[in-house]
Short mmCIF file of C-alpha atoms in Angstrom, two decimals:
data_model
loop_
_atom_site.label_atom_id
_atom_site.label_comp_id
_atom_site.label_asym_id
_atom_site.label_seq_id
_atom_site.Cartn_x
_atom_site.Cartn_y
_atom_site.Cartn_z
CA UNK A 108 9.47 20.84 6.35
CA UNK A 109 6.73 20.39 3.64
CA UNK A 110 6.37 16.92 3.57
CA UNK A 111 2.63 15.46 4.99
CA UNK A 112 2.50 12.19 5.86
CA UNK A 113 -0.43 10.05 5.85
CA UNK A 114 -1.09 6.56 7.40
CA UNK A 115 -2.23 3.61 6.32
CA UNK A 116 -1.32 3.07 3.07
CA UNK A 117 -4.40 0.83 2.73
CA UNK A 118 -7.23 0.31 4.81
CA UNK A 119 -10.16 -2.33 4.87
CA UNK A 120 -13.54 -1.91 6.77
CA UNK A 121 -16.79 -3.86 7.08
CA UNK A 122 -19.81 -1.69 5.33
CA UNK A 123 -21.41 0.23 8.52
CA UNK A 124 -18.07 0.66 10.12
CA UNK A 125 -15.82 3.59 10.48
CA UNK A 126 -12.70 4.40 8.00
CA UNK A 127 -9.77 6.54 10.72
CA UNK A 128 -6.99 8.36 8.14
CA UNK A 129 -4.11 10.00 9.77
CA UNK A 130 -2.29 12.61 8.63
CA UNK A 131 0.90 14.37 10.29
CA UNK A 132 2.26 17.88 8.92
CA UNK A 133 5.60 19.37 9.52
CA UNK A 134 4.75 23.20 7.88
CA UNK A 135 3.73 25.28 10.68
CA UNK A 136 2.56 28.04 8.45
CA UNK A 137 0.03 25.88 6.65
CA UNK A 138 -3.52 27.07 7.35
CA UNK A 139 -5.53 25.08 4.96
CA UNK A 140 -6.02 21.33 5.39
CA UNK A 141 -8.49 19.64 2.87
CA UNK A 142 -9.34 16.35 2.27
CA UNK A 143 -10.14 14.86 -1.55
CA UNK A 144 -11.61 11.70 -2.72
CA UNK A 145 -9.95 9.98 -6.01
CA UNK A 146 -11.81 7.37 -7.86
CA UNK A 147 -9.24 5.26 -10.73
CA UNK A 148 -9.25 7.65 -13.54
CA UNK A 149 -10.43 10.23 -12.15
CA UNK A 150 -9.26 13.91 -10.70
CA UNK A 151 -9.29 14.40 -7.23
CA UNK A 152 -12.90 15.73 -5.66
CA UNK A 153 -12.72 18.07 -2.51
CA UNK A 154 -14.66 16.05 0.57
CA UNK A 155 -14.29 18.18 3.37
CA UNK A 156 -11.58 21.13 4.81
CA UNK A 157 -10.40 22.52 8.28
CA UNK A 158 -8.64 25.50 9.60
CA UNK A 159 -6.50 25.47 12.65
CA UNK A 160 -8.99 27.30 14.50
CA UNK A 161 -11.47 24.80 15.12
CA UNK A 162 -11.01 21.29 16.32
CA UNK A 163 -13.46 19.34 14.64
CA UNK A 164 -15.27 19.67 11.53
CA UNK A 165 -18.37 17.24 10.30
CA UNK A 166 -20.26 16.95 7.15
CA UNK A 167 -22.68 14.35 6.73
CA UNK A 168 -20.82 11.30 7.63
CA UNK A 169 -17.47 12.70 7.24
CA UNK A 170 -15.33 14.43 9.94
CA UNK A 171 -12.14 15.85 10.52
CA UNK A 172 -10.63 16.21 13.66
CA UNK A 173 -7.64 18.78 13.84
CA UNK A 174 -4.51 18.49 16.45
CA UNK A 175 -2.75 21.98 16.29
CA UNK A 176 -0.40 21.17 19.27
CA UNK A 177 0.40 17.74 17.59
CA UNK A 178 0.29 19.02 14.41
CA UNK A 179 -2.10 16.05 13.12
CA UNK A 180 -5.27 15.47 11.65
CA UNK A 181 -7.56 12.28 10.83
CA UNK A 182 -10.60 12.03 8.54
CA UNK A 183 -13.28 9.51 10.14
CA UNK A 184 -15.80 8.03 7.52
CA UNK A 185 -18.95 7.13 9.82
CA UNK A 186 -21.00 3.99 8.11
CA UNK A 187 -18.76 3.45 5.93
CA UNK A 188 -20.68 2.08 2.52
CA UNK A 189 -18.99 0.24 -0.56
CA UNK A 190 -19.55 3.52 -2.35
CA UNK A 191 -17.23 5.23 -0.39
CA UNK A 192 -14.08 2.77 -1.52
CA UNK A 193 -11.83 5.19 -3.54
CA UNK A 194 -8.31 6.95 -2.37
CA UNK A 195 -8.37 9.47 -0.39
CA UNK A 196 -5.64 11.99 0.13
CA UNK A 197 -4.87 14.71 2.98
CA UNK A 198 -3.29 18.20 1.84
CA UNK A 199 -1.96 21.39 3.82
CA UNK A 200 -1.38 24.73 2.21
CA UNK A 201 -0.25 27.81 3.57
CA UNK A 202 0.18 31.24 2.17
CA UNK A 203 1.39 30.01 -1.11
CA UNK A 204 -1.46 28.47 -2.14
CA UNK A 205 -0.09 25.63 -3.00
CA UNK A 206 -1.28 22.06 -2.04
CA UNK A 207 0.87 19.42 -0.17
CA UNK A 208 -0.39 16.26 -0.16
CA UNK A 209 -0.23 13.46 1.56
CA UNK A 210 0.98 9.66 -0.43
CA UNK A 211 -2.81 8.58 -0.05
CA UNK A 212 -4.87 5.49 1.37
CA UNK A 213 -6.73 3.39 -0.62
CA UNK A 214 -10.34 2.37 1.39
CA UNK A 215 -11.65 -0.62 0.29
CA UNK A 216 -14.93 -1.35 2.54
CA UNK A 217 -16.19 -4.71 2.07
CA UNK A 218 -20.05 -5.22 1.64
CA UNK B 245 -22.11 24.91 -13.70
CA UNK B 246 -19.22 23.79 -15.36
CA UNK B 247 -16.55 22.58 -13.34
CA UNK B 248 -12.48 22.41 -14.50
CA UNK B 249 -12.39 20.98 -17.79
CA UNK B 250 -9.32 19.61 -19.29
CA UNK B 251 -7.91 18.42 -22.40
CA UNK B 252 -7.11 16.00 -24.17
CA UNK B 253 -8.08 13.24 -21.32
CA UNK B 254 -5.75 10.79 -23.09
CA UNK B 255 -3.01 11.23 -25.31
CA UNK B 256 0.59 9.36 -26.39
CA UNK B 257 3.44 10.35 -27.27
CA UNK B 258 7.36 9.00 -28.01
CA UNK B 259 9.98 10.21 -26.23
CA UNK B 260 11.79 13.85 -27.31
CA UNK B 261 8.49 14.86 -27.85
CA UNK B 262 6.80 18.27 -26.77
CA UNK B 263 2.92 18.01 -25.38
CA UNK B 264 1.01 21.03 -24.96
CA UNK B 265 -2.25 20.17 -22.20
CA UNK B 266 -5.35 22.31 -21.90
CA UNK B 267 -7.19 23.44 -18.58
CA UNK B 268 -10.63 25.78 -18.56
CA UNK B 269 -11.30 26.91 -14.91
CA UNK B 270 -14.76 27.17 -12.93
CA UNK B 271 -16.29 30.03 -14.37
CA UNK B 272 -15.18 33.13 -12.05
CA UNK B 273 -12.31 31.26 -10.48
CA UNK B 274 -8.93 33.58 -11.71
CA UNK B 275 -6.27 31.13 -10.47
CA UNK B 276 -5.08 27.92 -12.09
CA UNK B 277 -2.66 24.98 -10.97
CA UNK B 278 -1.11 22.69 -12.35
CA UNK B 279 -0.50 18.82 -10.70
CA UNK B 280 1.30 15.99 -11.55
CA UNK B 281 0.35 12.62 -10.32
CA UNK B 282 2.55 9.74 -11.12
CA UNK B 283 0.69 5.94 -9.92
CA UNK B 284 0.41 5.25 -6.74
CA UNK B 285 1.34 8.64 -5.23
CA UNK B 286 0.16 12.10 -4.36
CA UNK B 287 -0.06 14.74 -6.85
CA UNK B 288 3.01 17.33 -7.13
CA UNK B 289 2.74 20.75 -7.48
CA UNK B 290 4.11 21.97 -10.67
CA UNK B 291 2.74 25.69 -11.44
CA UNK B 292 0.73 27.93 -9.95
CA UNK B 293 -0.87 31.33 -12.12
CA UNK B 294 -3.60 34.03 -10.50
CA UNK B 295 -4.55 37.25 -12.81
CA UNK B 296 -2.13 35.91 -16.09
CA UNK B 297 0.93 35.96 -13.42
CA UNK B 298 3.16 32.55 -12.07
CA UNK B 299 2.87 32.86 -8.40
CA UNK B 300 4.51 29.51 -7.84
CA UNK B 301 6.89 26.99 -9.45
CA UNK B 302 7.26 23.20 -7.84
CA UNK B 303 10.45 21.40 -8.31
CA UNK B 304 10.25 20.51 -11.87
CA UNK B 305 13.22 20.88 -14.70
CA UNK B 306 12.60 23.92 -17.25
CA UNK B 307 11.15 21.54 -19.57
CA UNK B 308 7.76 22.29 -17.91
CA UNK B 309 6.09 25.33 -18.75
CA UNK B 310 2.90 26.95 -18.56
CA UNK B 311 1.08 30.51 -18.81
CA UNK B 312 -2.63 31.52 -18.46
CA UNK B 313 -4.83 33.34 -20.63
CA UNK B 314 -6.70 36.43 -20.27
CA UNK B 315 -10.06 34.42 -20.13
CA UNK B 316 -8.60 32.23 -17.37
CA UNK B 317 -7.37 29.17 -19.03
CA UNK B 318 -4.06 27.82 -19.21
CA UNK B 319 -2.08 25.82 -20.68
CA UNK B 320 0.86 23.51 -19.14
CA UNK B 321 3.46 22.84 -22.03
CA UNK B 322 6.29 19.61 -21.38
CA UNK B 323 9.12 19.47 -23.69
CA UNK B 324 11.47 16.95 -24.57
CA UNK B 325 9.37 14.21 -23.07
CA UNK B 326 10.63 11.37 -21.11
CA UNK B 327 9.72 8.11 -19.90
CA UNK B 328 8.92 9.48 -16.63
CA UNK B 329 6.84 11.81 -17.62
CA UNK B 330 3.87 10.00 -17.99
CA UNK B 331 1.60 10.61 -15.50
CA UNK B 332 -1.56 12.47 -14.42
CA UNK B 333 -1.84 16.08 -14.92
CA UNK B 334 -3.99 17.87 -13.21
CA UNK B 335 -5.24 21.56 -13.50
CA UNK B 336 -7.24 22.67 -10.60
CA UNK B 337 -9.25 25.77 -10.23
CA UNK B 338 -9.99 28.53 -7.21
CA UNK B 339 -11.08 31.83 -7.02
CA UNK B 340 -7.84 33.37 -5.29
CA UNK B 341 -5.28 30.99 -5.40
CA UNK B 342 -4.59 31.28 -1.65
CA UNK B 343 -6.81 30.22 1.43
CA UNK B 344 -9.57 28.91 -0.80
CA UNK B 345 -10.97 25.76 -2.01
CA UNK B 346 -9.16 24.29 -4.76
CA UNK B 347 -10.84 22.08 -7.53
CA UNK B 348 -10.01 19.78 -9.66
CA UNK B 349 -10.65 18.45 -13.58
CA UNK B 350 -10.87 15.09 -14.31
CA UNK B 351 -7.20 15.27 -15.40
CA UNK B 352 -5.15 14.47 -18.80
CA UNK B 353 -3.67 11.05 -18.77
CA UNK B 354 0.00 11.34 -20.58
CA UNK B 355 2.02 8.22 -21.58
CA UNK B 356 5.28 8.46 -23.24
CA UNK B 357 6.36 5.98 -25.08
#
């Protein structure tokens, strides 16, 4: 009941196209759902987070949209640039505190 | 403003081993975590402290310990490495430990040899 699962593994885009991650989440009692980037060698940096109270949630050229009923949520990368290739992971957390995360997808966008 | 800092960023060590890894929060933040992230996966939970106090232990053998400091920082202590204990290990840094935004240091990169 605490697993999250996130799909693809991998993903390749053309530079200007957009990058869909899916995540699914069994824990009904998470209320947190955040998003980090993860260059090689590097710790992971928080991109963007969600509550289950709203259903969308854009910064800049990032957005997460957030399926309560389904208990799913996606991260869509809009113009997606070469910068932007990295890992990215999904989380939950609930009352603990404590983060969840998803196995990660590695975005490679091609130039 | 400094962010999480962590150290040693690399270190080695054999086998039977103990390793003792560093972690200063954001300045203000009073709850630190502690992650492990083996290659090609997600990090793990491992420990969580707010105010000095454990307010959360992952599903790690008692090898792994940790405590935090009245100034904040804490330290995650392994002992009687293994082989499979290299790995990432993140610290990461919020101001409550629950319902807010967690961040993380670059991370101390552990092989055991």
């Amino acid at each position: 009941q605490q697993q999250v699962k996130q799909s693809p593994q991998s993903l390749i885009v053309q530079k200007g196209g957009i990058s869909i991650i899916n995540c699914a989440y069994e824990n009904t009692a998470f209320d947190y759902f955040p998003w980090y980037q993860q260059f090689p060698g590097k710790g992971p940096a928080l991109l963007i987070a969600i509550r289950p109270d709203v259903s969308e949630k854009k910064e800049g050229r990032f957005t997460i949209s957030f399926n309560k009923s389904a208990k799913q949520f996606s991260l869509h990368i809009m113009d997606s640039q070469p910068g932007d290739s990295a890992t990215y992971f999904c989380a939950g957390s609930g009352n603990t505190g404590k983060l969840i995360f998803g196995q990660g997808t590695t975005l490679q966008v091609k130039p | 403003d400094a962010g999480v800092t962590q150290s040693p960023t690399h270190l080695i060590k054999t086998r039977g081993q103990h390793v003792t890894l560093r972690c200063s929060p954001i300045s203000g933040h009073k709850s630190v975590s502690w992650y492990q992230q083996v290659l090609g996966q997600g990090p793990q939970f491992i420990f969580q402290y707010y105010e000095k106090e454990e307010r959360g232990r992952g599903n790690f053998p008692d090898r792994f310990s940790a405590r935090q400091f009245p100034n904040y920082s804490s330290e995650l202590n392994v002992n009687a490495l293994l082989l499979g204990d290299s790995a990432l290990y993140l610290c990461a840094s919020s101001f409550l430990g629950v319902g807010t935004e967690a961040f993380f240091g670059q991370g101390t990169r552990l092989t055991v040899v």
